Structure formats: structure tokens, C-alpha cells
Short mmCIF file of C-alpha atoms in Angstrom, two decimals:
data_model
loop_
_atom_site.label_atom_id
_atom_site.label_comp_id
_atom_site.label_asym_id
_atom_site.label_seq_id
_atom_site.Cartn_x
_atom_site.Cartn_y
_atom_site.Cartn_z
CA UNK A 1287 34.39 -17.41 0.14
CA UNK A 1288 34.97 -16.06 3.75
CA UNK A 1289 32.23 -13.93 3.21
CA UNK A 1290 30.01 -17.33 2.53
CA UNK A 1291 31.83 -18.47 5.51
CA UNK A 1292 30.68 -15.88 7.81
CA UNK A 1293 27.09 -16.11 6.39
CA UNK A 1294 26.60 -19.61 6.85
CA UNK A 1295 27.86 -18.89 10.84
CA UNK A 1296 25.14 -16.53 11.09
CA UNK A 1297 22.87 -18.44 9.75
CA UNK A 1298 23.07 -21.06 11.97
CA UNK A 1299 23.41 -19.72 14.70
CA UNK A 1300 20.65 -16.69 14.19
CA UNK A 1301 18.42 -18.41 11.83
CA UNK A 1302 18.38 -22.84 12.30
CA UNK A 1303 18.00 -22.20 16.09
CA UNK A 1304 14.98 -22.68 17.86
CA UNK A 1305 14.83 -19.33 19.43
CA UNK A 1306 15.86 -17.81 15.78
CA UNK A 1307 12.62 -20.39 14.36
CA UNK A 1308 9.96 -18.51 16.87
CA UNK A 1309 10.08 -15.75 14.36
CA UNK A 1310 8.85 -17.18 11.08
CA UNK A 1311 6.66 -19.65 13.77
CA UNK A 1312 5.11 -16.08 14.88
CA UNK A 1313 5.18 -14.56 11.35
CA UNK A 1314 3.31 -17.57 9.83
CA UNK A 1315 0.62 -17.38 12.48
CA UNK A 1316 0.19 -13.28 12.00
CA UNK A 1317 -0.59 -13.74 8.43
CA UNK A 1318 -2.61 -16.58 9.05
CA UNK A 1319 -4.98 -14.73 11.25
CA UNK A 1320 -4.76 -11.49 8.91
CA UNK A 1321 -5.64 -13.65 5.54
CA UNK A 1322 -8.08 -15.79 7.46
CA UNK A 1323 -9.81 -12.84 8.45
CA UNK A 1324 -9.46 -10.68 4.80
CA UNK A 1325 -11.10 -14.26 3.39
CA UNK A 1326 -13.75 -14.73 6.11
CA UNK A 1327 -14.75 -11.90 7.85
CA UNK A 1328 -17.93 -10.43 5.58
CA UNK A 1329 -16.77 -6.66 6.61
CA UNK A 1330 -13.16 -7.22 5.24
CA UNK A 1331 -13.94 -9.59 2.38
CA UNK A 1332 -15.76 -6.25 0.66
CA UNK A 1333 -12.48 -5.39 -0.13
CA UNK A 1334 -11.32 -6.08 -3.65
CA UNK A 1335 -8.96 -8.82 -3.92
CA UNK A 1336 -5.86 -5.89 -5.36
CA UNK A 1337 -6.33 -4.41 -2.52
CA UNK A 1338 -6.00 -7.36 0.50
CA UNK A 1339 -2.91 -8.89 -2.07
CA UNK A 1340 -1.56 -4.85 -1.15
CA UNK A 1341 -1.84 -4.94 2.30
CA UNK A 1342 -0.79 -8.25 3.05
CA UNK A 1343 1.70 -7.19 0.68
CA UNK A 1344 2.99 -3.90 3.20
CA UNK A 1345 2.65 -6.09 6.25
CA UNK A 1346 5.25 -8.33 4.48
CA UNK A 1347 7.41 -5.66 3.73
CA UNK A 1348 7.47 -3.81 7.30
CA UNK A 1349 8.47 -7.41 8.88
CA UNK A 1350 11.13 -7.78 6.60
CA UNK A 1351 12.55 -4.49 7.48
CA UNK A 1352 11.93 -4.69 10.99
CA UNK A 1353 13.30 -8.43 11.54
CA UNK A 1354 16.19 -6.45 9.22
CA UNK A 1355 16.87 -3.69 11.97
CA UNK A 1356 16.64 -6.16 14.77
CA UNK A 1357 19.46 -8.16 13.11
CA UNK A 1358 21.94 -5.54 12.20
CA UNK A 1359 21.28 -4.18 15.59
CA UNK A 1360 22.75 -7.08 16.57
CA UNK A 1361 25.54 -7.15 14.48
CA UNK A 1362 28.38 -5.68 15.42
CA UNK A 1363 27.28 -4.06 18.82
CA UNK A 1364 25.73 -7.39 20.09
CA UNK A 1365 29.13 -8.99 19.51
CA UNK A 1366 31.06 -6.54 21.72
CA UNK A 1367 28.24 -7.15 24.56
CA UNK A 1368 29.30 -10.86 24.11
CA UNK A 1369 32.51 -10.24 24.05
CA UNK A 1370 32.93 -12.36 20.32
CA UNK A 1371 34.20 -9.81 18.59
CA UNK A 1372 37.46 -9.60 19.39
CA UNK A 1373 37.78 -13.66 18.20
CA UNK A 1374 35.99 -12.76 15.02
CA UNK A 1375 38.56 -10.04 13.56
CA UNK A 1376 41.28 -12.65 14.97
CA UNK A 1377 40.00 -15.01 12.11
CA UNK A 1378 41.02 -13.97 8.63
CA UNK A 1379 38.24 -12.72 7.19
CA UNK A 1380 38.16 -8.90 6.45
CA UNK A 1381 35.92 -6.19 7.99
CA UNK A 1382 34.21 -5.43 5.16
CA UNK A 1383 34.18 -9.36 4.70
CA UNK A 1384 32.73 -10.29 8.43
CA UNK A 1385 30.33 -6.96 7.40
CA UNK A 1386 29.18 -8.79 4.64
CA UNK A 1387 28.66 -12.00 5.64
CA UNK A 1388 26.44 -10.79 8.72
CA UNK A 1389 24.26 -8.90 6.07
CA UNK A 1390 23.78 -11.63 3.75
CA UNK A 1391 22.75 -13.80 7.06
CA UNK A 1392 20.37 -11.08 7.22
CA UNK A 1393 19.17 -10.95 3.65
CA UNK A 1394 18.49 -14.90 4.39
CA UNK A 1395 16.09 -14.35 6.71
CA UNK A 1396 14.19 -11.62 4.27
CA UNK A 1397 14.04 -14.95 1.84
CA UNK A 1398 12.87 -17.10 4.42
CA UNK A 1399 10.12 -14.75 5.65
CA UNK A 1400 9.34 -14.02 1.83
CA UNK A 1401 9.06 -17.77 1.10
CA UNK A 1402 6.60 -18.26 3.95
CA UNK A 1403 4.34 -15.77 2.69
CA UNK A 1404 3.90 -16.64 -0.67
CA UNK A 1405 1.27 -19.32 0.06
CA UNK A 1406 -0.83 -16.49 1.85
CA UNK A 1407 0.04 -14.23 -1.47
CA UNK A 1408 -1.39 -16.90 -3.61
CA UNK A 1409 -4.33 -17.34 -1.50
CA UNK A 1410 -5.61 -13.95 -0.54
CA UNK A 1411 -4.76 -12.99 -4.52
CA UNK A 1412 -6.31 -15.55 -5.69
CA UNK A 1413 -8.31 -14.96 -8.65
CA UNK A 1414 -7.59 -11.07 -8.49
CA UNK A 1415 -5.83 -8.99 -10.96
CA UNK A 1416 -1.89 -8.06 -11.23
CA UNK A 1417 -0.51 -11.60 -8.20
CA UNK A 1418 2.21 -12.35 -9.98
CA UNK A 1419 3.87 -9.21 -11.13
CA UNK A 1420 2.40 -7.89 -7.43
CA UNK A 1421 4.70 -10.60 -6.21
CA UNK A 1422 7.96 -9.91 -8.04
CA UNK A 1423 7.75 -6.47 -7.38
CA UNK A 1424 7.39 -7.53 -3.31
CA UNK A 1425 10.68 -9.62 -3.93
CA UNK A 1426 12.52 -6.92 -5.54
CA UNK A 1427 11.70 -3.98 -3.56
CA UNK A 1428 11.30 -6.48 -0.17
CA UNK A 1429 15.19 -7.30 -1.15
CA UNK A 1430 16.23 -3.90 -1.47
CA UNK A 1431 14.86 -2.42 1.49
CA UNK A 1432 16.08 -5.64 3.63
CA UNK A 1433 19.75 -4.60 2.55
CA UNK A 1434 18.79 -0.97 2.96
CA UNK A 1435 17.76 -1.45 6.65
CA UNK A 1436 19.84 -4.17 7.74
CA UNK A 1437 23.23 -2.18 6.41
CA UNK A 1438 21.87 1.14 8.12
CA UNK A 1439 20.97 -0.58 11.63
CA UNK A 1440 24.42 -2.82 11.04
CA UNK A 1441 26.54 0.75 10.23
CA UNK A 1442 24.75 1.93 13.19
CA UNK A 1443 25.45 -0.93 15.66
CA UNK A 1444 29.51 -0.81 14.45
CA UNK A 1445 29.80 3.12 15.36
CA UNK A 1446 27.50 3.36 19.02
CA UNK A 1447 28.58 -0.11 19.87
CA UNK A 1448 25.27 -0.19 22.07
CA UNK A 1449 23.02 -2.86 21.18
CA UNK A 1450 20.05 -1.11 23.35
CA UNK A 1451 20.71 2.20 22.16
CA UNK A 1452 21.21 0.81 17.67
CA UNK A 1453 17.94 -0.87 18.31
CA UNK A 1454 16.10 2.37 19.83
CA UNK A 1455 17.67 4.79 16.57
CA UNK A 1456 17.04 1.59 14.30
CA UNK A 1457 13.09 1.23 15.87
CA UNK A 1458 13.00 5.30 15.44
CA UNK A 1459 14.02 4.86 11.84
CA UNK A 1460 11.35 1.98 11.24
CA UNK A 1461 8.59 4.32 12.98
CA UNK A 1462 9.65 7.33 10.40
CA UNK A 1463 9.68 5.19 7.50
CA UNK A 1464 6.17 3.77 8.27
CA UNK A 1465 5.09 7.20 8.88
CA UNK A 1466 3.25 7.34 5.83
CA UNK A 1467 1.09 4.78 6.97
CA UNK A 1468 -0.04 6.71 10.36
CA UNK A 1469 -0.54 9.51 7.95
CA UNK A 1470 -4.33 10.58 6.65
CA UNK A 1471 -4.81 10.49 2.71
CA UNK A 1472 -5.38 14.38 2.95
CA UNK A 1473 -2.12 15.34 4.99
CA UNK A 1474 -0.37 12.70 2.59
CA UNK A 1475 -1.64 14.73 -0.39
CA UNK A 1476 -0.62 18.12 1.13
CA UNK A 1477 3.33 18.92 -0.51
CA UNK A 1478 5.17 18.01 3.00
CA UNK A 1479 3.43 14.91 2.67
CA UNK A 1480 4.18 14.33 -0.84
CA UNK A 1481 7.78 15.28 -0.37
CA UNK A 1482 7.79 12.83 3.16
CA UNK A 1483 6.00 10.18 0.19
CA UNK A 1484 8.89 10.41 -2.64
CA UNK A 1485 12.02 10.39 0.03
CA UNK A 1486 10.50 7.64 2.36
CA UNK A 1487 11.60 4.60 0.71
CA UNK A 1488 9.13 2.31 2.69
CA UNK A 1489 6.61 4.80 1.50
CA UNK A 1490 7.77 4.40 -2.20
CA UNK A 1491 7.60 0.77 -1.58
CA UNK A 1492 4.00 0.71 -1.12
CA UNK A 1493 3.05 3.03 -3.20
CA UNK A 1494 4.38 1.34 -6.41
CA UNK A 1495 2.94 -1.66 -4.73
CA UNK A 1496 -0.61 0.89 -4.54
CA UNK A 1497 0.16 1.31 -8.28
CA UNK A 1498 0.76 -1.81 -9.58
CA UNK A 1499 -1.61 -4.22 -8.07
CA UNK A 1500 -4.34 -1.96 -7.68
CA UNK A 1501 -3.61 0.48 -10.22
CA UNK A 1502 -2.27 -1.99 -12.65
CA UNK A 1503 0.47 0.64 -13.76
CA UNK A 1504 3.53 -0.50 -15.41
CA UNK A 1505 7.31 -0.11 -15.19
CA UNK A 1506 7.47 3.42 -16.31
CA UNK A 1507 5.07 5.00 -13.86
CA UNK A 1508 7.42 2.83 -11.02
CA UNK A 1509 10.87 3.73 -12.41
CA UNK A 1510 11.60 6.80 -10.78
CA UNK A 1511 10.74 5.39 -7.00
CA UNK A 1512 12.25 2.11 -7.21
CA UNK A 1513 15.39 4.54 -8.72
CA UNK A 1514 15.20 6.26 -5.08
CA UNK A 1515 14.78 2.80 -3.26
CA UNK A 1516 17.86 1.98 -5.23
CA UNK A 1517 19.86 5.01 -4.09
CA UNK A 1518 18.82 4.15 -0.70
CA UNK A 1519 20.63 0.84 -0.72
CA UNK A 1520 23.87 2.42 -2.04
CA UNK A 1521 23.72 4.56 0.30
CA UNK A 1522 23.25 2.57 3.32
CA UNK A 1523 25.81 -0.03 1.94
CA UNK A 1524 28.29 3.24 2.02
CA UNK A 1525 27.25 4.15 5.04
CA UNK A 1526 28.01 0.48 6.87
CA UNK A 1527 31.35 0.46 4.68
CA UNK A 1528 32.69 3.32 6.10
CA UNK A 1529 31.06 2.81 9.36
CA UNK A 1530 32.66 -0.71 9.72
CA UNK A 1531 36.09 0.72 8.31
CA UNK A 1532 36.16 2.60 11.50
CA UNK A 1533 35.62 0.21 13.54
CA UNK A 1534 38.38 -0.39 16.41
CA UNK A 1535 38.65 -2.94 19.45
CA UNK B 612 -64.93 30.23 -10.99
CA UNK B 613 -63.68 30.10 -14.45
CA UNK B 614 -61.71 33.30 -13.94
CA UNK B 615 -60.01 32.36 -11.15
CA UNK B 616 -58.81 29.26 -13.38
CA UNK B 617 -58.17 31.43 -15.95
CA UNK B 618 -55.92 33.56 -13.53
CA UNK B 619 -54.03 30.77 -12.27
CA UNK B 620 -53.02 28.92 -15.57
CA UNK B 621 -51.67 32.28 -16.89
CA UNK B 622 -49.47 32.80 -13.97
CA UNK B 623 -48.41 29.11 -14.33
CA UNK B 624 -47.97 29.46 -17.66
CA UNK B 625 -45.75 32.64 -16.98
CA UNK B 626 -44.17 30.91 -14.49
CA UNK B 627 -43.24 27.68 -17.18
CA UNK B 628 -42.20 29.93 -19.69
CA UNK B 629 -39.69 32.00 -17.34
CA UNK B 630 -38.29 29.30 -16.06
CA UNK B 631 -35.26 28.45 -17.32
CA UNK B 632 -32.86 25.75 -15.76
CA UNK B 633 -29.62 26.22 -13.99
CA UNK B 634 -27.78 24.33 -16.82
CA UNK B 635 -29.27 26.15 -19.26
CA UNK B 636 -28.76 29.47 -17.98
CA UNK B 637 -25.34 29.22 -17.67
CA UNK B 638 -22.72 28.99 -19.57
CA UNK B 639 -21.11 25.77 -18.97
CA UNK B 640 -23.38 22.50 -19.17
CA UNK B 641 -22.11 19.28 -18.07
CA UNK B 642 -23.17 15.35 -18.61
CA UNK B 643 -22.45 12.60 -17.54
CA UNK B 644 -22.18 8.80 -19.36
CA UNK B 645 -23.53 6.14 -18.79
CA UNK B 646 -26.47 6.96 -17.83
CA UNK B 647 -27.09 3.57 -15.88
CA UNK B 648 -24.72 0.88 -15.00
CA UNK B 649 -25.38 -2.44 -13.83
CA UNK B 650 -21.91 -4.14 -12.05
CA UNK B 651 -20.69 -6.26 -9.50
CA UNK B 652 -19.01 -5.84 -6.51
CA UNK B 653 -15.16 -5.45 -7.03
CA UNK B 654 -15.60 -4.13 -11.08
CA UNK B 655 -14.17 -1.25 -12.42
CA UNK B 656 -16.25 1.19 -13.95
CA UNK B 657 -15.42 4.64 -15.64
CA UNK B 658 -17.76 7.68 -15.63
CA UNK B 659 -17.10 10.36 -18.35
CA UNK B 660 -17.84 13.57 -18.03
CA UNK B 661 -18.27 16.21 -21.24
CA UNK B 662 -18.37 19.67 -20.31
CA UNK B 663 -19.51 22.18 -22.56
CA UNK B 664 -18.89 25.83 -23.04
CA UNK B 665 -22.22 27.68 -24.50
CA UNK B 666 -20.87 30.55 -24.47
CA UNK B 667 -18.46 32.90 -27.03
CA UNK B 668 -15.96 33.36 -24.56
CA UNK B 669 -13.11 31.24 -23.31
CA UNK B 670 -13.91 28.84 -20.03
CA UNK B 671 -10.72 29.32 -17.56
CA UNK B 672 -10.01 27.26 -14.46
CA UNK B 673 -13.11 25.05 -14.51
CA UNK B 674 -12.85 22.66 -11.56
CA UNK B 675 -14.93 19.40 -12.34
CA UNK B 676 -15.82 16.23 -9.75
CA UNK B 677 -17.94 13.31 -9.25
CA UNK B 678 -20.19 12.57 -6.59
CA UNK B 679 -21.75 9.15 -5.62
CA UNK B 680 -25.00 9.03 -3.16
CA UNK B 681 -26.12 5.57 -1.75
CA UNK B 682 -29.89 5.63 -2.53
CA UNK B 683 -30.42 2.09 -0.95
CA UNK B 684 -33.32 2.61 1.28
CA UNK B 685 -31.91 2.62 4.93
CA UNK B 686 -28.54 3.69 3.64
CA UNK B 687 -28.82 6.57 2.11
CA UNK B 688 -25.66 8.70 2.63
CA UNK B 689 -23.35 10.71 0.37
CA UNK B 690 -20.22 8.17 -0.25
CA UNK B 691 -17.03 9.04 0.66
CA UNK B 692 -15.28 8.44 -3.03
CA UNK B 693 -11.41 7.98 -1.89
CA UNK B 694 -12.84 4.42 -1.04
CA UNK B 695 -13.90 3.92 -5.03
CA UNK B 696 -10.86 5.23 -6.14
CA UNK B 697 -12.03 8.06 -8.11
CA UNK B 698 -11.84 11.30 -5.65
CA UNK B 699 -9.61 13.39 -7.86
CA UNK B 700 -11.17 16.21 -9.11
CA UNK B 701 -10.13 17.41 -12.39
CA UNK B 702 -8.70 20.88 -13.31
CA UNK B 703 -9.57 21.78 -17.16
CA UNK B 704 -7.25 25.05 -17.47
CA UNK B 705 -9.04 26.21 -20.89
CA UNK B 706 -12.29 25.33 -22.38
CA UNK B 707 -12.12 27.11 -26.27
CA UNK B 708 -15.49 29.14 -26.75
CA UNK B 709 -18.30 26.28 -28.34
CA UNK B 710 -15.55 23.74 -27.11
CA UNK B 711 -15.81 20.49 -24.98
CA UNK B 712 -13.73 18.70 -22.28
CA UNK B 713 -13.80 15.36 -21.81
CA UNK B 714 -12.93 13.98 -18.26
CA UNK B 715 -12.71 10.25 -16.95
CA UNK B 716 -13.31 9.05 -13.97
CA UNK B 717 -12.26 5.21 -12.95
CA UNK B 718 -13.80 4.26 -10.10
CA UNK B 719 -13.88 0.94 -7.92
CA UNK B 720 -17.12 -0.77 -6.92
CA UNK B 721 -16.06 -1.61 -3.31
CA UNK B 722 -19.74 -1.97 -2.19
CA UNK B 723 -23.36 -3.12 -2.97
CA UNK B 724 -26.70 -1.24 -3.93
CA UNK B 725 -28.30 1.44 -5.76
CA UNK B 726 -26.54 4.78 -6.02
CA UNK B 727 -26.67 7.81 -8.00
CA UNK B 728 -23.76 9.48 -9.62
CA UNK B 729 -23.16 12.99 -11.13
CA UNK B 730 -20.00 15.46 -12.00
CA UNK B 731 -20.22 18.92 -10.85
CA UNK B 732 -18.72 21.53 -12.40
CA UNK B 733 -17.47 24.66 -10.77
CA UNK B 734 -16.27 27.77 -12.74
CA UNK B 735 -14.92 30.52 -10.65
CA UNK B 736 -17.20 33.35 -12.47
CA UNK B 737 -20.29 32.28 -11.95
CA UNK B 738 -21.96 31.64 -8.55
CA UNK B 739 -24.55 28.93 -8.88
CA UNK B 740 -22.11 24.93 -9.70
CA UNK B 741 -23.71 22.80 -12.45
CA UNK B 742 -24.39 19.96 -11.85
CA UNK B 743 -24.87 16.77 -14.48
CA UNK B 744 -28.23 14.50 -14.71
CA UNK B 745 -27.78 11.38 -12.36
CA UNK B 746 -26.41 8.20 -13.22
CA UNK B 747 -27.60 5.34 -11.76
CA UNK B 748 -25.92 2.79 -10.74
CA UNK B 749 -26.56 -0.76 -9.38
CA UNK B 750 -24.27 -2.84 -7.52
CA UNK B 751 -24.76 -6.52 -7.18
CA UNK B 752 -23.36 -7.99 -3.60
CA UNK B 753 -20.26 -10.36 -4.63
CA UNK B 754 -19.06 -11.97 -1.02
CA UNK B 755 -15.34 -13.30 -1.30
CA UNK B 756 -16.13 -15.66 1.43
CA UNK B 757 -13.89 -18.42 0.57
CA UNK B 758 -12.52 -20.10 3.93
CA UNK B 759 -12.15 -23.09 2.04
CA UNK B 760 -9.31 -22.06 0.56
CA UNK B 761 -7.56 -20.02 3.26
CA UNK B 762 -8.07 -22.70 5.51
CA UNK B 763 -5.63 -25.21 4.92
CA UNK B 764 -2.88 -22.48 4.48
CA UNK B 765 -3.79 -20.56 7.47
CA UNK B 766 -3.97 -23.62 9.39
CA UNK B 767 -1.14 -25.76 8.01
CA UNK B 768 1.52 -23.41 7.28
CA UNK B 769 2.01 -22.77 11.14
CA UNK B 770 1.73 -25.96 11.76
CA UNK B 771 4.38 -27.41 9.27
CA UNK B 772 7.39 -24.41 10.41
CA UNK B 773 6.43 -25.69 13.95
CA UNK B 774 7.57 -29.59 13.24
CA UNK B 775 10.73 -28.01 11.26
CA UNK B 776 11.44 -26.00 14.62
CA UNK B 777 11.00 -28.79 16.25
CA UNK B 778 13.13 -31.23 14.79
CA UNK B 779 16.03 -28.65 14.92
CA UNK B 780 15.71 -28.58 18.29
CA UNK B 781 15.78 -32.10 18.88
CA UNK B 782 18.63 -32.26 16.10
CA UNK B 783 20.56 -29.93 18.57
CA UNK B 784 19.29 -31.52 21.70
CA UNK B 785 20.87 -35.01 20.29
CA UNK B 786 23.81 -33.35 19.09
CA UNK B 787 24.41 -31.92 22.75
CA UNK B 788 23.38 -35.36 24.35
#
């Protein structure tokens, strides 16, 4: 109930502002231009449709996590720069409560950027094979590695207390989990890159996205890397637990 | 006149009945099936490839892999396959003496025209690769030009989170007032 509490702060005041609304007003207008020109532009329409429904797809993925970071950055350590959080652990909502509450505010804005992009899913899938399964998979995995993130950056912004310096290890941490992507097809084949591949969990996001709207694989072939996305968000969640648990005035 | 003719068709001769091709000389052969395919842009396709051992001996660590060549006049160049999805070259660890393998290839038509495709197969022990007959293959142009539809998303989407951000903030402006 507090927790709900908390969230529904948070929400309000990150989210239904108007300076919180420039980011899905900015996100809507990136994947406009990016599925206009997949649609349109006679170079990038070669592509088959699998394969513009997967990188649209990614894109979605690394804004959720990134929007993610920039919000638990914010968390704990932007409340001490406000000087808020002293009033906050005065109300009687726990730590692990307020910790919560702040994620699921977090989590929120995954949905919301989620729900604005599922018009561009239908329309740049349109017609192709595996949208809809393509799309549940984005929701699930999207959803895990929006907790993952946010509840690392959040852990992270509760120990340093530094809002500037959580949201330079939090951008470091984005930049190393979209390594993959900087990454040629050889070097990703070579076994550093294939180990980088399977312990990345961004990485194993988009390659079970790789397999199954492009290769049209099912659950089995996914299993073991959503398993590791999975132990990912434990972990993090562990991570902001105890990180939170030690946090002092 | 006539024995200078003579001459020559006897060396040619010789030379016809000496000749013996690559494939046949050694002691893997390979082919390739289809041997034409008409598609469209954006189909999936798969090549297989059967390779044979000729010989009485055991094949070992054969390494077998397609190839596609753009024969469109003007754009003739060897593809790079990654594209098509089907770069992975296939290991066969054993081939039994008189045996066959049988590898697949998927691959995705990402682009138009006429191309050629074959499987090579390389075997370790002997120095010349083999190389299948060509399969042709015709790709018709498929444009996914459909701004029609992207349109009124790309365009109204924006446009519709802008009037909800702005009628929070006049919500909050009011609210303040």
C-alpha cells in the first residue's frame, strides 16, 4: 500500500509533468522518423520486414533501459541533492518500501514508452512473419531489463549518493551492455565475443529477439538466455536491497 | 593439308580423352539443389548440398560452404552472404567410404537479380576445393514502399502525446493559478 503510495508520488511528479512528458514527446518523434524512413526510404525498405520489426525492436529496448538508468540515478542520490530525503524516511514507509515504490515509478515509464511504440511495431511489422510473439517477447524481456537497470542505477545512486557521478557508472554500464552492438559479426563470433554475447543481458535480449522474429525459433532455443536475463534481475534487485539497507542520513 | 588435320584432331582427341574434371578426379564430389530458383525479394529459400565420398576410404574434417555471385550485368560482385543469412559453413566430421552428407543452407533473399550459387567443399588432403555446378537464381524486386501506412502513425502519434502534454500543463498551470 505505501509502496503504491510512493509510486503514484513518483509518478506524478517524474512522469504527468511536462518536463517528465518531453521524453515520450521525443521518443514518439525518434521512432517516427526511424519507421518513416525503414517504410519509405527505397535503400532501407530492402530490408525484410523481421528484420526492421528487430531493430525497431532493440532501439525500444536500449530507451527503456536508458530512460531506466536516468531514473534510478535519480533516485536516491537526486533526493539528497534536493535535500527531500530526509522528509521521505520521516514518513512511514520503509526503505525497502520508498525503494520500491521509486522502481515501480520507474517500471511505469518502461510501460508508457512500450505502449507508445506498439503502433510503430504494428506498422513497420506489418504483414511480416513472427509481430506478435516478436512483441510479447519485447514486453517480457523490455520488463525485465527495465527492473534490471533501474534497481542497479537506483542501488548505485543509494551507496555514492552523487547524482553526477550514478549517472556517469550507470551511462558506463549502458555503453558495456550495448557493446555488442558496436561489435563486428566476426569479433562477436570469436569466444570473447561469444562469452561478452551470453553474459550481456542487453545482448541476450536481442539476440533472442534475432532468433525469434527473424529466425522464427521457439521457446526452447530462448530458455537458457532469458534464464540469464532472469538472474540478472535478481541480482540487481539484491543488489539495491542491500544497497538501500545501508543507506544512512 | 590433310595431315596437318589429321595431326591436330589426334592431339585434340588425346587431349579430350585425358581430360578428366576436377570433380571427377577427386575423391569427394559435391551438388547442389535446386538447380534454379525463381523468388521474391524477402523469401526464404534453402540450398542443399550432397557431398559424396568416391572413394574406399573414410572422408575426415570436410569443411563445406555456399557462395552467391550477383551476375546482374553492371553488378556483378561476389555477395557478402552474412546479409542472406546463410554464411555458416558446415563442418561434416566423417563421411563413411561410398557415403553422403547432406547439408542445408537457409538463406534470405534481401535483394533483387540474377545470381549464381554453388557449395564448395574443402577436404584437408587434397589440394585442389570442389566446387558444385551453379545454381541459378532469380530475384524479383519487391519494394515495401508503403508510406501510406506509416504515415498517419508517424505523423499523428507525436502529435496526439503533444496535446496530452499539453493539457497537463495547462491542468497544472490552472491548478497553480
Amino acid at each position: 500500500m505505501k509502496t503504491a503510495y510512493i509510486m503514484q508520488k513518483e509518478i506524478k511528479e517524474s512522469i504527468l509533468t511536462p518536463k517528465g512528458f518531453l521524453w515520450y514527446i521525443l521518443t514518439s518523434i525518434i521512432l517516427s522518423i526511424l519507421s518513416y524512413l525503414f517504410l519509405t526510404n527505397s535503400e532501407l525498405s530492402l530490408l525484410d520486414q523481421g528484420q526492421m520489426l528487430y531493430m525497431i525492436m532493440n532501439f525500444i529496448t536500449a530507451l527503456g533501459i536508458l530512460i531506466g538508468l536516468v531514473f534510478g540515478a535519480d533516485a536516491f542520490a537526486g533526493e539528497i541533492e534536493r535535500g527531500t530525503l530526509e522528509a521521505l524516511f520521516l514518513s512511514p514507509a520503509s526503505k525497502m518500501e520508498i525503494a520500491m515504490g521509486k522502481l515501480g515509478a520507474a517500471i511505469s515509464n518502461w510501460g508508457i514508452i512500450f505502449a507508445i511504440s506498439l503502433p510503430y511495431l504494428f506498422v513497420v511489422g506489418k504483414g511480416g512473419q513472427n509481430v506478435l510473439t516478436g512483441i510479447v517477447y519485447l514486453l517480457i524481456l523490455g520488463t525485465l531489463l527495465a527492473i534490471t537497470f533501474s534497481a542497479f542505477s537506483m542501488g548505485l545512486s543509494a551507496r555514492i549518493k552523487s547524482m553526477k557521478n550514478s549517472l556517469i557508472i550507470s551511462f558506463f554500464m549502458f555503453l558495456l551492455a550495448g557493446a555488442p552492438i558496436f561489435l563486428s559479426a566476426a569479433l562477436r563470433r570469436t569466444w570473447f565475443g561469444r562469452i561478452l554475447d551470453l553474459i550481456n543481458p542487453f545482448a541476450d535480449a536481442i539476440n533472442t529477439f534475432d532468433s525469434v522474429v527473424i529466425d522464427s525459433q521457439g521457446f526452447s532455443y530462448q530458455a537458457g538466455r532469458v534464464a540469464i536475463i532472469c538472474g540478472y534481475t535478481l541480482l540487481s534487485l539484491w543488489f539495491l536491497k542491500r544497497s538501500v539497507s545501508g543507506l544512512e542520513m | 593439308m590433310k595431315k596437318s588435320s589429321l595431326l591436330l584432331s589426334t592431339i585434340f582427341l588425346a587431349i579430350l580423352v585425358n581430360y578428366v574434371p576436377a570433380s571427377a578426379a577427386s575423391r569427394v564430389a559435391v551438388s547442389i539443389d535446386p538447380p534454379s530458383v525463381q523468388a521474391n525479394m524477402g523469401d526464404k529459400i534453402t540450398y542443399t548440398g550432397t557431398i559424396t565420398n568416391n572413394s574406399g576410404k573414410a572422408i575426415d574434417n570436410v569443411i563445406a560452404y555456399i557462395s552467391l555471385a550477383n551476375v546482374t550485368q553492371g553488378k556483378e560482385a561476389p555477395m557478402d552472404l552474412e546479409d542472406w543469412s546463410a554464411n555458416k559453413a558446415i563442418k561434416v566430421d566423417a563421411i563413411p567410404p561410398h557415403g553422403t552428407y547432406e547439408g542445408k543452407w537457409p538463406m534470405r533473399l534481401i535483394d533483387s537479380g540474377s545470381y549464381v550459387a554453388y557449395i564448395t567443399v574443402v577436404d584437408k588432403n587434397d589440394n585442389i576445393p570442389i566446387s558444385s555446378m551453379m545454381s541459378h537464381l532469380e530475384i524479383k524486386r519487391i519494394l515495401r514502399l508503403n508510406p501510406n501506412n506509416v504515415l498517419p502513425v508517424a505523423l499523428g502519434e507525436p502529435v496526439l502525446i503533444g496535446i496530452v502534454f499539453m493539457v497537463i500543463a495547462f491542468k497544472r498551470r490552472s491548478r497553480v493559478k
